[in-house]
PDB file of C-alpha atoms in Angstrom:
ATOM      1  CA  MET A   1       0.000   0.000   0.000  1.00  0.00           C
ATOM      2  CA  TRP A   2       2.852   2.364   0.831  1.00  0.00           C
ATOM      3  CA  ILE A   3       4.517   1.777  -2.554  1.00  0.00           C
ATOM      4  CA  ALA A   4       1.274   2.426  -4.429  1.00  0.00           C
ATOM      5  CA  SER A   5       0.581   5.605  -2.465  1.00  0.00           C
ATOM      6  CA  ILE A   6       4.058   7.062  -2.844  1.00  0.00           C
ATOM      7  CA  SER A   7       4.201   6.139  -6.549  1.00  0.00           C
ATOM      8  CA  ILE A   8       1.000   8.027  -7.248  1.00  0.00           C
ATOM      9  CA  LEU A   9       2.171  10.942  -5.112  1.00  0.00           C
ATOM     10  CA  PHE A  10       5.418  11.214  -7.070  1.00  0.00           C
ATOM     11  CA  ILE A  11       3.721  11.262 -10.487  1.00  0.00           C
ATOM     12  CA  LEU A  12       1.239  13.993  -9.600  1.00  0.00           C
ATOM     13  CA  PRO A  13       1.944  17.416 -11.116  1.00  0.00           C
ATOM     14  CA  GLN A  14       3.978  19.817  -9.010  1.00  0.00           C
ATOM     15  CA  ALA A  15       1.883  22.880  -9.913  1.00  0.00           C
ATOM     16  CA  ALA A  16      -1.755  22.943 -11.012  1.00  0.00           C
ATOM     17  CA  PRO A  17      -2.093  26.444 -12.550  1.00  0.00           C
ATOM     18  CA  GLY A  18      -1.671  26.488 -16.287  1.00  0.00           C
ATOM     19  CA  ASN A  19      -2.318  22.800 -16.915  1.00  0.00           C
ATOM     20  CA  THR A  20      -3.948  22.214 -20.268  1.00  0.00           C
ATOM     21  CA  LEU A  21      -4.698  19.014 -22.150  1.00  0.00           C
ATOM     22  CA  ALA A  22      -1.415  19.486 -23.999  1.00  0.00           C
ATOM     23  CA  THR A  23       0.687  19.838 -20.816  1.00  0.00           C
ATOM     24  CA  PHE A  24      -1.219  17.510 -18.483  1.00  0.00           C
ATOM     25  CA  ASN A  25       0.709  14.603 -16.966  1.00  0.00           C
ATOM     26  CA  TYR A  26      -1.273  11.500 -17.924  1.00  0.00           C
ATOM     27  CA  ALA A  27       0.774   9.099 -15.765  1.00  0.00           C
ATOM     28  CA  PRO A  28      -1.769   9.158 -12.886  1.00  0.00           C
ATOM     29  CA  VAL A  29      -4.522   8.370 -15.369  1.00  0.00           C
ATOM     30  CA  ALA A  30      -2.522   5.443 -16.769  1.00  0.00           C
ATOM     31  CA  VAL A  31      -1.843   4.092 -13.264  1.00  0.00           C
ATOM     32  CA  ALA A  32      -5.532   4.384 -12.370  1.00  0.00           C
ATOM     33  CA  VAL A  33      -6.566   2.523 -15.545  1.00  0.00           C
ATOM     34  CA  VAL A  34      -4.136  -0.329 -14.815  1.00  0.00           C
ATOM     35  CA  LEU A  35      -5.290  -0.564 -11.186  1.00  0.00           C
ATOM     36  CA  ILE A  36      -8.956  -0.589 -12.224  1.00  0.00           C
ATOM     37  CA  PHE A  37      -8.407  -3.336 -14.807  1.00  0.00           C
ATOM     38  CA  ALA A  38      -6.251  -5.422 -12.431  1.00  0.00           C
ATOM     39  CA  GLY A  39      -8.758  -5.049  -9.597  1.00  0.00           C
ATOM     40  CA  GLY A  40     -11.659  -5.855 -11.898  1.00  0.00           C
ATOM     41  CA  TYR A  41      -9.896  -8.949 -13.245  1.00  0.00           C
ATOM     42  CA  TRP A  42      -9.159 -10.192  -9.740  1.00  0.00           C
ATOM     43  CA  PHE A  43     -12.668  -9.471  -8.479  1.00  0.00           C
ATOM     44  CA  LEU A  44     -14.426 -11.097 -11.445  1.00  0.00           C
ATOM     45  CA  SER A  45     -12.133 -14.056 -12.081  1.00  0.00           C
ATOM     46  CA  ALA A  46      -8.909 -14.647 -10.169  1.00  0.00           C
ATOM     47  CA  LYS A  47     -10.336 -14.635  -6.649  1.00  0.00           C
ATOM     48  CA  ASN A  48     -12.331 -17.748  -7.588  1.00  0.00           C
ATOM     49  CA  TRP A  49      -9.359 -19.880  -8.636  1.00  0.00           C
ATOM     50  CA  PHE A  50      -6.168 -18.361  -7.175  1.00  0.00           C
ATOM     51  CA  LYS A  51      -5.233 -20.182  -3.966  1.00  0.00           C
ATOM     52  CA  GLY A  52      -1.868 -18.530  -3.240  1.00  0.00           C
ATOM     53  CA  PRO A  53       1.614 -20.039  -3.207  1.00  0.00           C
ATOM     54  CA  LYS A  54       1.973 -23.726  -2.459  1.00  0.00           C
ATOM     55  CA  VAL A  55       3.967 -24.673   0.625  1.00  0.00           C
ATOM     56  CA  GLN A  56       6.975 -26.831  -0.190  1.00  0.00           C
ATOM     57  CA  GLY A  57       7.349 -29.345   2.626  1.00  0.00           C
ATOM     58  CA  SER A  58       5.501 -30.228   5.796  1.00  0.00           C
ATOM     59  CA  ALA A  59       5.322 -28.064   8.910  1.00  0.00           C
ATOM     60  CA  GLU A  60       7.858 -30.330  10.651  1.00  0.00           C
ATOM     61  CA  GLU A  61      10.348 -30.087   7.777  1.00  0.00           C
ATOM     62  CA  LEU A  62      10.040 -26.306   7.647  1.00  0.00           C
ATOM     63  CA  ALA A  63      10.510 -26.024  11.428  1.00  0.00           C
ATOM     64  CA  ARG A  64      13.657 -28.197  11.230  1.00  0.00           C
ATOM     65  CA  ILE A  65      15.083 -26.088   8.393  1.00  0.00           C
ATOM     66  CA  GLU A  66      14.394 -22.874  10.307  1.00  0.00           C
ATOM     67  CA  ALA A  67      16.037 -24.308  13.438  1.00  0.00           C
ATOM     68  CA  ASP A  68      19.099 -25.316  11.392  1.00  0.00           C
ATOM     69  CA  LEU A  69      19.357 -21.825   9.934  1.00  0.00           C
ATOM     70  CA  GLU A  70      19.074 -20.161  13.339  1.00  0.00           C
ATOM     71  CA  ALA A  71      21.594 -22.434  15.079  1.00  0.00           C
ATOM     72  CA  PRO A  72      24.960 -20.683  15.625  1.00  0.00           C
ATOM     73  CA  GLY A  73      27.970 -22.050  13.775  1.00  0.00           C
ATOM     74  CA  THR A  74      26.026 -24.008  11.170  1.00  0.00           C
ATOM     75  CA  ALA A  75      26.510 -21.577   8.294  1.00  0.00           C
ATOM     76  CA  VAL A  76      28.332 -22.997   5.284  1.00  0.00           C
ATOM     77  CA  PRO A  77      30.622 -20.550   3.435  1.00  0.00           C
ATOM     78  CA  ALA A  78      29.780 -19.894  -0.196  1.00  0.00           C
ATOM     79  CA  GLY A  79      31.568 -22.317  -2.493  1.00  0.00           C
ATOM     80  CA  ALA A  80      32.370 -24.793   0.282  1.00  0.00           C
ATOM     81  CA  PRO A  81      31.542 -28.425  -0.449  1.00  0.00           C
ATOM     82  CA  THR A  82      28.450 -29.692   1.305  1.00  0.00           C
ATOM     83  CA  GLN A  83      28.284 -33.096   2.939  1.00  0.00           C
TER      84      GLN A  83
END
């Protein structure tokens, strides 16, 4: 949400007086069109079939991997042979 807000803020014109159709910055309009189409596509279609990323491994396997990564002294230097 922060990235979307700041992106739109940065593409808004710096000064409003004197804007004509020839000098208007159409980037906010283009962003709005893309967001409307993407939101409409998700609302009408993708939310019915998209289930999110698939988890690779069981909860026990993931817990063991996380414990191995957090254990001190178990890091393997880059390029070192693994056993």
